[in-house]
């Protein structure tokens, strides 16, 4: 229709996806199957002992990351504000529940020789629980504080930043500075939060006993489904439209009588809330929360999840967080040194060739389906489908032994090749397809 | 007739004027972009502002809408002193604006763009639970039909043509129902055919809205058949019906002088 339409790399189709569209039907079916797998299939398989408890625990932790990713998508994908301190909010939630879990009341591993309080206090010469720790001996208080404090910090901090019309890259830099300051504070053992080691020695069964593991997994899965529903509702409201308008043209919005500051503070707080919820659910499953969970590169890694998945679309954030983390898990079990290169390559590929991430692959496929070009659509989606299968096998811990053994010449297991190919193939395929479209348009 | 007009009555404040700029000066890095003794627009008047490039026309809009603050003088709107008010607050008083380069929200559909222009609440909480009424939906559709955008109602506005974007922005302005419409170069970059439709739209609004239209295209200005103010180097040079203004030696001089510079 428009001249610009075909030539732009990664252009989103102009026509919104309508009901009755083949791709819309597939998308809806995929969404419902995902919900069923998360809430029913996985717990059942786990209860039957068909999935190792360690794999269930890992799924639970990665689902907690999905909550953070949803928040990042709201603030960055929808509203256009690149926040580089989401891991801080995640940690504030995590520390709150971690405080409860390390006390005697929370089942923490406390000992009489350390005065029945968390052991690290020994290094601070403290013999009784400090006053600010005492409320956290109650689970409800820990949960409420773990959600309310990060949300309030984001609201206050956001109000201060946005009120002075800090924009674009300056916003990112300021959030990064906040993250730095918080990291320094939490690393300092005078804060009485465990210093560099953070909080650990929780109630042992949490991440060791099958019923606890399945229970916490289920709680996280329910939270993810609920958060996804909430985000879907939010972006569908008029407030959601205003968020997109903030991203597209903030000053225009002001001349229409809107206060962009209010919307930015609101969405920053919502994103912080989701990150904190993620931290609350992550910590008991991980068994430890510490400054390493808010290291500087970690904030950026979280953004990469959303970039790889595709920003500005909720399922992009969900799929991105899961795909990157399971790819990470698959590659680092034997070859941790390779991972930074793989992650760097993924990020570069996304930035250079693939601004719409995995969502873009699907959009291309959907457009082909609409045009009735089923074969090309299937070809476009095939590498992505293969990658999904590989990552699902990783998630369930079901790799056949043959794929795990190192290959004779290369010295690495076949499963790495499957995953690396799965990640690069959609990129290459997308690029080739763009070329094909351009050649077609030119002739 | 033109001669005594400019020296006497038109520069005197009209007590009923909806917009009044009194002794307003705008300076950018020592450069006087605007220096107006008096500029007023009456209620329900359509006023056209013309002038060579860089005359300060857009700056005049910026001052009224609060985007730029004058270094001296007073800006009144509807008997309220808005000189030091914020842009959002001025918009809240009923000053609506169409920018020189069409600005619509690319990531929203045509209909969603219109929805944000509805004169409803602008608050975060209210908009979480706001639902569009059937009457509003019909109004939006009626305006979209008028500007021939109904067919692309559910299309993302990033894929609209330049003309369609201009109309979408004008439609949003009309829908928001401001007391004053500031319309900066609505015909820029349009085909003759599109220009004619835009002129028709504005003449339809004439009489029920207070409008300031800024335009270069003389054919377009002629179609609007309204009182014209000529700006040049930040000053009001002449004022009156188009024919009279075009015969004004000072205006001819300003335009020709420019022409010589360019040649
Ligand atoms: N923000 C600004 N900073 C510096 N100079 C500006 C700014 N805005 C406008 N000007 C200058 O003020 C003069 C008037 O500009 P403008 O109002 O845009 O003219 P017009 O719309 O009549 O073409 C021009 O010389 C322009 O370069
Ligand atoms: Mg201008």
XYZ file of C-alpha atoms and ligand atoms in Angstrom:
734
model
C 0.000 0.000 0.000
C 2.534 2.617 1.063
C 5.865 2.856 -0.735
C 7.834 2.562 2.484
C 6.101 -0.597 3.598
C 8.111 -3.302 1.901
C 11.622 -1.954 2.037
C 12.149 -1.369 5.736
C 13.905 -4.121 7.629
C 11.638 -5.632 10.209
C 8.646 -3.465 9.340
C 5.597 -4.423 11.350
C 2.708 -5.242 9.031
C 0.422 -2.255 8.652
C -2.726 -4.304 9.010
C -3.433 -5.208 12.610
C -4.031 -8.898 13.134
C -7.749 -9.560 13.020
C -9.858 -12.372 14.302
C -10.322 -15.218 11.854
C -6.852 -14.540 10.479
C -4.989 -17.887 10.306
C -2.052 -16.456 12.271
C -4.394 -15.078 14.956
C -5.935 -18.524 15.401
C -2.492 -20.079 15.753
C -1.388 -17.374 18.193
C -4.468 -17.891 20.370
C -4.009 -21.672 20.359
C -0.327 -21.251 21.269
C -1.157 -18.926 24.149
C -3.725 -21.298 25.650
C -1.425 -24.313 25.227
C 1.355 -22.390 26.960
C -0.940 -21.667 29.900
C -1.998 -25.330 30.063
C 1.615 -26.528 29.895
C 2.718 -24.143 32.641
C -0.151 -24.760 35.036
C -1.118 -28.385 34.369
C 1.300 -30.415 32.253
C 4.580 -29.514 33.938
C 3.303 -29.885 37.533
C 1.726 -33.245 36.626
C 4.899 -34.552 34.988
C 6.895 -33.281 37.958
C 4.573 -34.959 40.455
C 4.878 -38.203 38.499
C 8.639 -37.926 38.723
C 9.101 -37.542 34.965
C 10.906 -34.227 35.400
C 13.825 -33.963 37.794
C 13.136 -31.655 40.753
C 16.219 -29.631 39.792
C 14.689 -28.955 36.352
C 11.380 -27.919 37.928
C 13.250 -25.610 40.278
C 15.111 -24.066 37.332
C 11.862 -23.524 35.427
C 10.442 -21.818 38.492
C 13.416 -19.480 38.730
C 13.300 -18.606 35.041
C 9.580 -17.952 35.262
C 10.401 -15.460 38.022
C 12.667 -13.725 35.476
C 9.718 -13.585 33.083
C 7.963 -11.286 35.553
C 10.892 -8.868 35.381
C 10.906 -9.090 31.584
C 7.195 -8.213 31.412
C 7.907 -5.071 33.444
C 10.833 -4.146 31.182
C 8.612 -4.599 28.152
C 6.012 -2.246 29.625
C 8.479 0.515 30.393
C 10.903 0.050 27.509
C 8.919 -1.685 24.771
C 5.666 0.188 25.221
C 6.731 3.477 26.786
C 10.203 3.814 25.263
C 12.093 4.365 28.528
C 15.165 2.165 28.860
C 15.436 1.507 32.592
C 18.738 -0.042 33.645
C 17.897 -0.717 37.278
C 15.188 -3.385 37.133
C 17.427 -5.944 38.859
C 17.526 -3.595 41.841
C 13.754 -3.803 42.261
C 14.018 -7.550 41.787
C 16.557 -7.650 44.637
C 14.522 -5.417 46.940
C 11.722 -7.964 46.648
C 14.178 -10.802 47.010
C 15.886 -9.368 50.074
C 12.545 -8.776 51.807
C 11.553 -12.424 51.561
C 15.178 -13.441 52.161
C 15.110 -11.630 55.509
C 12.049 -13.610 56.562
C 13.542 -16.884 55.371
C 16.814 -16.373 57.234
C 15.188 -15.794 60.627
C 14.181 -18.503 63.040
C 10.501 -17.729 62.401
C 11.006 -18.275 58.668
C 12.706 -21.631 59.219
C 16.194 -20.251 58.611
C 19.245 -22.255 59.583
C 19.955 -20.387 62.840
C 22.058 -21.813 65.645
C 22.297 -21.282 69.390
C 26.012 -20.527 69.136
C 25.099 -17.552 66.902
C 22.296 -16.393 69.263
C 19.561 -17.904 67.047
C 19.782 -15.112 64.491
C 21.194 -15.232 60.939
C 24.828 -16.243 61.152
C 26.385 -13.329 59.302
C 25.436 -11.004 62.168
C 28.280 -12.685 64.018
C 30.705 -10.620 61.919
C 28.932 -7.429 62.973
C 29.133 -8.446 66.648
C 25.372 -8.398 66.831
C 23.649 -10.720 69.278
C 19.984 -9.835 68.821
C 17.881 -9.252 65.727
C 18.212 -5.534 64.735
C 15.051 -3.475 65.074
C 14.530 -3.037 61.336
C 14.726 -6.808 60.879
C 12.034 -7.567 63.411
C 8.949 -6.854 61.256
C 10.371 -9.267 58.689
C 9.886 -12.196 61.030
C 6.293 -12.142 59.774
C 5.679 -13.611 56.324
C 2.795 -11.268 55.415
C 4.877 -8.232 56.391
C 7.822 -9.495 54.341
C 5.620 -10.040 51.291
C 3.827 -6.703 51.548
C 7.075 -4.811 52.195
C 8.824 -6.717 49.411
C 6.229 -5.466 46.942
C 5.441 -2.046 48.399
C 8.968 -0.772 49.075
C 10.359 -1.250 45.533
C 7.153 0.162 44.044
C 7.378 3.209 46.299
C 11.096 3.659 45.574
C 10.337 3.582 41.843
C 7.452 6.028 42.236
C 9.505 8.501 44.248
C 12.655 8.160 42.185
C 10.670 8.227 38.931
C 8.819 11.338 40.002
C 12.107 13.106 40.757
C 13.657 12.103 37.431
C 10.688 12.641 35.143
C 9.597 15.887 36.741
C 12.861 17.479 35.649
C 12.179 16.242 32.117
C 15.142 13.892 32.034
C 14.774 11.911 28.843
C 16.260 9.316 26.566
C 19.750 8.105 27.304
C 19.995 10.361 30.381
C 17.220 8.407 32.012
C 19.131 5.177 31.371
C 22.318 6.663 32.830
C 20.558 7.902 35.969
C 18.902 4.537 36.584
C 22.285 2.889 36.115
C 23.755 5.282 38.686
C 20.999 4.378 41.126
C 21.776 0.721 40.546
C 25.461 1.390 41.258
C 24.705 3.223 44.486
C 22.404 0.444 45.658
C 24.982 -2.191 44.773
C 27.609 -0.406 46.855
C 25.193 -0.088 49.768
C 24.178 -3.741 49.732
C 27.774 -4.914 49.397
C 28.703 -3.023 52.549
C 28.280 -5.274 55.564
C 27.382 -2.286 57.793
C 23.977 -2.266 56.079
C 23.342 -5.499 58.046
C 22.033 -7.264 54.948
C 24.708 -9.899 54.613
C 27.308 -7.861 52.720
C 28.861 -9.467 49.637
C 27.407 -12.871 50.455
C 23.859 -11.651 50.736
C 21.232 -13.690 52.536
C 21.231 -17.474 52.568
C 20.869 -20.458 54.925
C 17.127 -20.506 54.345
C 14.701 -23.254 55.211
C 16.402 -26.172 53.426
C 13.446 -28.056 51.854
C 12.501 -24.968 49.769
C 14.819 -25.903 46.947
C 15.552 -29.504 47.884
C 12.262 -31.279 48.525
C 9.986 -32.136 45.645
C 6.680 -30.885 47.156
C 8.173 -27.513 48.047
C 9.818 -27.227 44.644
C 6.607 -28.037 42.796
C 4.615 -25.733 45.068
C 6.927 -22.772 44.523
C 7.057 -23.501 40.799
C 3.263 -23.475 40.675
C 3.064 -20.222 42.621
C 5.470 -18.637 40.139
C 3.615 -20.035 37.130
C 0.323 -18.691 38.473
C 1.976 -15.308 39.053
C 3.291 -15.267 35.476
C -0.111 -16.090 34.000
C -1.765 -13.476 36.216
C 0.881 -10.853 35.393
C 0.523 -11.590 31.702
C -3.239 -11.156 31.972
C -2.750 -7.921 33.891
C -0.278 -6.541 31.328
C -2.587 -7.491 28.480
C -5.409 -5.661 30.170
C -3.190 -2.663 30.892
C -1.911 -2.190 27.347
C -5.483 -2.524 26.078
C -6.768 0.377 28.177
C -6.668 3.999 27.124
C -3.781 4.424 29.569
C -1.934 1.788 27.533
C -2.466 3.854 24.384
C -1.110 6.925 26.134
C 2.023 4.940 27.034
C 2.616 4.232 23.349
C 1.969 7.905 22.641
C 4.653 8.823 25.207
C 7.063 6.615 23.300
C 6.098 8.006 19.891
C 5.914 11.715 20.650
C 5.943 12.969 24.167
C 5.783 16.694 23.469
C 2.819 16.260 21.149
C 1.077 14.521 24.007
C 1.643 17.501 26.291
C -0.043 19.823 23.791
C -2.995 17.442 23.828
C -3.333 18.230 27.547
C -1.753 15.065 28.977
C 0.862 14.989 31.742
C 3.425 12.475 30.466
C 5.191 12.594 33.855
C 2.236 10.940 35.580
C 2.167 8.146 33.029
C 5.913 7.599 33.215
C 5.931 7.455 37.011
C 2.995 5.058 36.878
C 4.592 2.628 34.448
C 7.981 2.795 36.171
C 6.221 1.780 39.398
C 4.322 -1.031 37.690
C 7.556 -2.347 36.160
C 9.232 -2.168 39.583
C 6.307 -4.030 41.153
C 6.589 -6.839 38.605
C 10.363 -7.058 39.107
C 9.875 -7.173 42.885
C 7.284 -9.933 42.544
C 9.840 -11.815 40.460
C 12.443 -11.381 43.205
C 10.012 -12.520 45.900
C 9.351 -15.763 44.048
C 12.913 -16.285 42.866
C 14.682 -16.073 46.207
C 13.180 -19.083 48.017
C 13.745 -21.209 44.903
C 17.308 -20.020 44.518
C 18.255 -20.384 48.178
C 20.286 -17.186 48.211
C 19.877 -13.516 47.283
C 22.870 -11.219 47.191
C 24.558 -8.265 45.484
C 25.481 -10.505 42.550
C 21.768 -10.513 41.679
C 22.013 -6.763 41.034
C 25.436 -6.542 39.414
C 25.694 -3.936 36.680
C 25.792 -6.359 33.753
C 22.736 -8.142 35.099
C 20.473 -5.115 34.541
C 21.605 -5.072 30.935
C 21.218 -8.827 30.551
C 17.593 -8.443 31.573
C 17.068 -5.870 28.839
C 18.686 -8.264 26.351
C 16.052 -10.890 27.144
C 13.364 -8.478 26.005
C 15.372 -7.301 23.000
C 15.869 -10.876 21.814
C 12.214 -11.738 22.346
C 10.990 -8.557 20.706
C 9.919 -5.457 22.550
C 6.529 -3.847 22.422
C 4.750 -7.185 22.424
C 4.130 -9.006 25.693
C 4.811 -12.512 24.481
C 8.121 -11.274 23.101
C 9.267 -10.514 26.636
C 8.036 -13.886 27.939
C 9.600 -15.931 25.156
C 12.793 -13.861 25.191
C 13.408 -14.324 28.917
C 12.818 -18.072 28.695
C 14.743 -18.609 25.449
C 17.856 -16.702 26.496
C 17.975 -18.308 29.930
C 17.445 -21.866 28.745
C 19.990 -21.318 25.978
C 22.311 -20.054 28.694
C 21.587 -23.085 30.858
C 22.159 -25.484 27.974
C 25.459 -23.935 26.992
C 26.962 -23.245 30.393
C 26.499 -26.643 31.974
C 29.825 -27.706 30.419
C 31.152 -24.640 28.619
C 30.631 -21.531 30.762
C 33.449 -19.608 29.032
C 31.610 -19.607 25.704
C 28.471 -17.962 27.014
C 29.504 -14.273 26.987
C 30.364 -14.622 23.310
C 27.066 -16.297 22.486
C 25.122 -13.656 24.382
C 27.096 -10.836 22.773
C 26.513 -12.342 19.335
C 22.808 -12.670 20.017
C 22.555 -9.063 21.095
C 24.495 -7.790 18.093
C 22.405 -9.911 15.747
C 19.244 -8.457 17.228
C 20.470 -4.872 17.064
C 21.918 -5.087 13.561
C 19.650 -7.403 11.626
C 16.698 -8.033 13.727
C 15.254 -5.070 15.602
C 11.962 -6.848 16.205
C 13.507 -9.931 17.794
C 11.734 -13.260 17.727
C 8.424 -11.408 17.457
C 9.623 -10.146 14.087
C 10.109 -13.705 12.820
C 6.576 -14.534 13.759
C 5.194 -11.341 12.192
C 6.882 -12.203 8.934
C 5.417 -15.658 9.084
C 1.969 -14.244 9.894
C 2.147 -11.874 6.927
C 3.048 -14.767 4.621
C 0.148 -16.805 6.001
C -2.238 -13.934 5.334
C -1.053 -13.845 1.738
C -1.748 -17.582 1.497
C 1.938 -18.430 1.035
C 1.875 -21.338 3.440
C 5.115 -23.025 2.385
C 7.189 -19.890 2.778
C 5.504 -19.210 6.098
C 6.423 -22.699 7.292
C 10.018 -22.187 6.133
C 10.186 -18.855 7.949
C 9.010 -20.336 11.226
C 10.875 -23.673 10.997
C 14.160 -22.596 12.642
C 12.233 -20.934 15.445
C 10.174 -24.088 15.954
C 13.351 -26.187 16.055
C 14.865 -23.841 18.620
C 11.701 -24.017 20.722
C 11.850 -27.807 20.701
C 15.539 -27.776 21.670
C 14.925 -25.347 24.513
C 11.859 -27.277 25.688
C 14.005 -30.419 25.880
C 16.564 -28.440 27.866
C 13.863 -27.085 30.179
C 12.513 -30.552 30.903
C 16.007 -32.025 31.221
C 15.232 -34.592 28.547
C 18.332 -34.441 26.335
C 19.116 -37.932 24.959
C 22.540 -39.119 26.055
C 23.724 -39.277 22.437
C 23.344 -35.513 22.003
C 25.121 -34.798 25.273
C 28.315 -36.692 24.421
C 31.101 -34.570 22.953
C 31.484 -35.021 19.208
C 34.736 -36.701 18.098
C 36.418 -33.841 16.233
C 34.798 -30.681 17.591
C 34.907 -31.851 21.167
C 31.520 -30.293 22.003
C 28.149 -32.013 22.365
C 25.702 -31.987 19.466
C 23.079 -30.163 21.523
C 25.171 -26.976 21.418
C 25.131 -27.052 17.651
C 21.365 -27.496 17.648
C 20.929 -24.450 19.878
C 23.471 -22.223 18.148
C 21.934 -23.090 14.777
C 18.467 -22.516 16.209
C 19.451 -19.013 17.272
C 21.349 -18.023 14.130
C 19.088 -19.639 11.546
C 16.057 -17.363 12.121
C 18.366 -14.358 11.868
C 19.860 -15.511 8.589
C 16.487 -16.620 7.256
C 14.937 -13.282 8.127
C 17.746 -11.433 6.437
C 17.476 -13.542 3.292
C 13.738 -13.025 3.224
C 14.159 -9.253 3.489
C 16.501 -9.377 0.533
C 14.008 -11.442 -1.421
C 11.222 -8.967 -0.642
C 13.430 -6.069 -1.670
C 14.408 -7.749 -4.937
C 10.735 -8.464 -5.646
C 9.785 -4.855 -4.880
C 12.551 -3.535 -7.113
C 11.524 -5.615 -10.142
C -7.581 52.642 3.202
C -4.861 50.155 4.081
C -2.625 52.951 5.200
C -4.824 54.349 7.957
C -5.944 50.864 8.989
C -2.505 49.802 10.041
C -1.740 53.010 11.849
C -4.946 53.219 13.850
C -7.670 50.797 14.800
C -6.302 47.304 14.149
C -3.386 47.698 16.509
C -5.652 48.756 19.343
C -6.681 46.014 21.753
C -10.150 44.708 21.117
C -11.778 44.089 24.508
C -13.557 40.983 23.258
C -10.528 39.326 21.700
C -10.109 35.684 22.781
C -6.363 35.803 22.240
C -4.339 38.893 22.997
C -0.593 39.366 22.669
C 0.564 42.666 24.136
C 4.105 43.954 23.608
C 5.350 40.403 23.266
C 9.010 39.896 22.462
C 10.773 36.563 21.871
C 14.544 36.483 21.634
C 16.724 33.539 20.576
C 20.404 34.116 21.340
C 20.084 37.845 20.877
C 18.013 37.407 17.709
C 14.587 39.004 17.949
C 12.279 36.333 16.541
C 9.049 38.046 17.570
C 8.300 41.659 18.475
C 4.582 42.313 18.517
C 2.901 45.456 19.764
C -0.549 43.950 19.645
C -2.054 40.868 18.064
C -5.603 39.862 18.866
C -8.065 37.380 17.479
C -11.759 37.773 18.111
C -14.041 34.959 19.231
C -15.174 32.717 16.356
C -12.876 34.476 13.952
C -10.724 32.670 11.413
C -7.449 34.565 11.139
C -4.784 33.772 8.596
C -1.184 34.641 9.366
C 1.139 34.861 6.392
C 4.701 35.995 5.981
C 8.013 34.990 4.469
C 10.032 32.091 5.850
C 11.483 32.840 9.253
C 9.000 35.653 9.850
C 8.115 34.227 13.264
C 4.788 32.568 12.421
C 5.586 29.290 14.119
C 7.089 31.205 17.031
C 3.757 33.033 17.386
C 2.021 29.651 17.762
C 4.709 28.527 20.201
C 4.091 31.571 22.383
C 0.326 31.100 22.464
C 0.577 27.362 23.199
C 3.261 27.837 25.856
C 6.054 26.028 24.046
C 8.171 29.193 24.002
C 8.133 31.847 26.694
C 8.411 35.529 25.708
C 11.105 37.661 27.362
C 8.651 40.529 27.700
C 4.948 41.255 27.274
C 1.729 39.567 28.162
C -0.290 36.780 26.562
C -3.963 36.614 27.424
C -6.327 33.814 26.521
C -10.002 33.968 27.390
C -9.284 36.683 29.973
C -6.623 34.560 31.674
C -2.974 35.586 31.755
C -1.188 32.571 30.282
C 2.225 34.204 29.850
C 3.863 32.022 32.479
C 1.630 28.975 32.361
C 2.853 25.507 31.391
C 2.049 23.981 28.010
C -0.198 21.267 29.466
C -2.146 23.803 31.513
C -2.664 26.043 28.492
C -3.892 23.032 26.518
C -6.273 22.410 29.414
C -7.705 25.926 29.014
C -8.687 25.059 25.445
C -5.769 25.848 23.158
C -5.365 23.064 20.602
C -2.560 22.866 18.141
C -1.582 21.269 14.831
C 2.140 21.293 14.302
C 3.894 22.353 11.112
C 5.160 18.830 10.425
C 2.239 16.494 10.996
C 2.684 14.726 14.319
C 0.469 11.789 15.072
C 1.261 8.789 17.227
C 2.769 6.261 14.841
C 2.328 3.208 17.040
C -1.425 3.760 17.379
C -4.153 3.164 14.839
C -6.047 6.061 13.311
C -8.982 5.389 15.616
C -6.778 5.144 18.720
C -5.157 8.452 17.828
C -8.616 9.996 17.694
C -9.539 8.390 20.999
C -6.699 10.232 22.730
C -8.056 13.490 21.370
C -11.479 13.015 22.971
C -12.149 15.806 25.435
C -12.196 13.319 28.297
C -10.057 12.916 31.359
C -6.311 12.978 30.917
C -5.497 11.156 34.177
C -3.754 7.795 34.496
C -6.328 6.176 36.788
C -9.374 7.396 34.932
C -7.967 6.183 31.651
C -7.366 2.718 33.062
C -11.111 2.272 33.317
C -12.325 4.633 30.595
C -14.593 3.107 28.013
C -15.496 4.857 24.825
C -19.179 5.672 24.541
C -21.225 4.882 21.469
C -21.780 8.582 20.882
C -18.042 9.301 20.912
C -17.418 6.389 18.585
C -19.994 7.760 16.157
C -18.504 11.242 16.357
C -15.030 9.900 15.591
C -16.341 7.858 12.692
C -18.236 10.856 11.334
C -15.131 13.043 11.362
C -13.010 10.260 9.865
C -15.575 9.808 7.115
C -15.460 13.536 6.405
C -11.673 13.464 5.907
C -11.843 10.136 4.053
C -9.947 8.201 6.691
C -12.744 5.805 7.642
C -11.286 3.155 5.340
C -8.004 3.169 7.255
C -9.614 3.528 10.683
C -7.851 0.471 12.156
C -4.527 0.896 10.389
C -1.411 1.942 12.296
C -0.891 5.601 11.523
C 2.781 5.047 10.685
C 1.661 3.699 7.329
C -0.450 6.745 6.387
C 0.498 9.098 3.573
C 1.590 12.660 4.320
C -1.804 14.079 3.428
C -3.609 11.501 5.531
C -1.436 12.403 8.494
C -2.240 16.094 8.058
C -5.944 15.310 8.060
C -5.664 12.947 10.987
C -4.007 15.669 12.999
C -6.636 18.233 11.994
C -9.350 15.704 12.825
C -7.843 15.153 16.256
C -7.810 18.884 16.782
C -11.451 19.258 15.744
C -12.489 16.336 17.951
C -10.799 17.728 21.031
C -13.051 20.790 20.651
C -10.650 23.488 21.824
C -11.694 27.113 22.144
C -8.808 28.064 19.910
C -7.303 26.046 17.056
C -3.737 26.853 16.086
C -3.154 25.364 12.655
C 0.417 25.643 11.405
C 0.824 25.184 7.628
C -1.952 22.643 7.060
C -1.398 22.582 3.295
C 2.358 22.058 3.322
C 3.326 19.138 1.119
C -0.224 18.407 -0.028
C -1.366 17.925 -3.624
C -3.727 20.563 -5.076
C -6.612 18.230 -4.591
C -5.742 17.573 -0.952
C -5.192 21.284 -0.377
C -8.714 22.017 -1.625
C -10.212 19.534 0.825
C -8.211 21.017 3.698
C -9.436 24.518 2.827
C -13.009 23.219 2.719
C -12.599 21.679 6.164
C -11.331 24.895 7.681
C -14.077 27.002 6.093
C -16.619 24.590 7.524
C -15.230 25.263 10.986
C -15.335 29.013 10.416
C -17.960 30.788 12.449
C -18.148 28.154 15.180
C -14.503 28.050 16.244
C -11.723 30.524 16.802
C -8.938 29.539 14.450
C -5.497 30.848 13.615
C -4.205 29.407 10.360
C -0.642 29.880 9.248
C -0.052 29.400 5.573
C 2.294 30.098 2.696
C 0.106 29.042 -0.180
C -1.729 32.164 -1.473
C -4.287 30.140 -3.397
C -5.152 28.383 -0.166
C -5.372 31.669 1.747
C -7.697 33.074 -0.894
C -10.056 30.123 -0.462
C -10.336 30.786 3.265
C -11.606 34.338 2.531
C -10.666 35.699 5.910
C -8.817 38.511 7.567
C -5.060 38.266 7.063
C -2.190 39.370 9.271
C 1.224 39.713 7.647
C 4.246 38.991 9.813
C 7.737 39.949 8.756
C 10.906 39.714 10.790
C 8.845 39.177 13.897
C 6.679 42.281 13.426
C 3.091 42.759 12.309
C 3.476 44.429 8.928
C -0.094 44.677 7.753
C -3.547 43.465 8.561
C -6.830 43.244 6.638
C -8.516 41.430 3.756
C -6.135 39.544 1.472
C -6.595 41.849 -1.536
C -5.871 44.967 0.467
C -2.870 43.395 2.144
C -1.435 42.213 -1.139
C -1.490 45.769 -2.495
C 0.259 47.159 0.567
C 3.616 48.545 -0.595
C 5.326 47.403 2.607
C 4.151 43.834 2.074
C 5.226 43.876 -1.569
C 8.556 45.269 -0.482
C 8.997 42.538 2.155
C 8.198 39.741 -0.221
C 10.144 41.251 -3.146
C 13.098 42.050 -0.917
C 13.182 38.445 0.016
C 12.900 37.493 -3.627
C 15.942 39.602 -4.488
C 17.952 38.032 -1.700
C 17.149 34.621 -3.021
C 17.987 35.499 -6.655
N 14.225 27.366 19.122
C 14.812 28.302 18.363
N 16.104 28.652 18.604
C 16.707 29.590 17.849
N 16.124 30.251 16.854
C 14.853 29.926 16.539
C 14.135 28.942 17.286
N 12.883 28.834 16.773
C 12.839 29.708 15.757
N 14.012 30.384 15.615
C 14.288 31.432 14.648
O 13.272 32.379 14.749
C 12.884 32.849 13.480
C 11.395 32.649 13.275
O 11.143 31.267 13.114
P 9.717 30.653 12.812
O 8.754 31.214 13.787
O 9.863 29.197 12.760
O 9.412 31.231 11.357
P 8.256 30.824 10.341
O 7.393 29.800 10.981
O 7.553 32.121 10.094
O 8.918 30.329 9.127
C 13.732 32.118 12.467
O 14.800 32.953 12.082
C 14.226 30.929 13.233
O 15.512 30.547 12.779
Mg 6.964 27.848 10.505
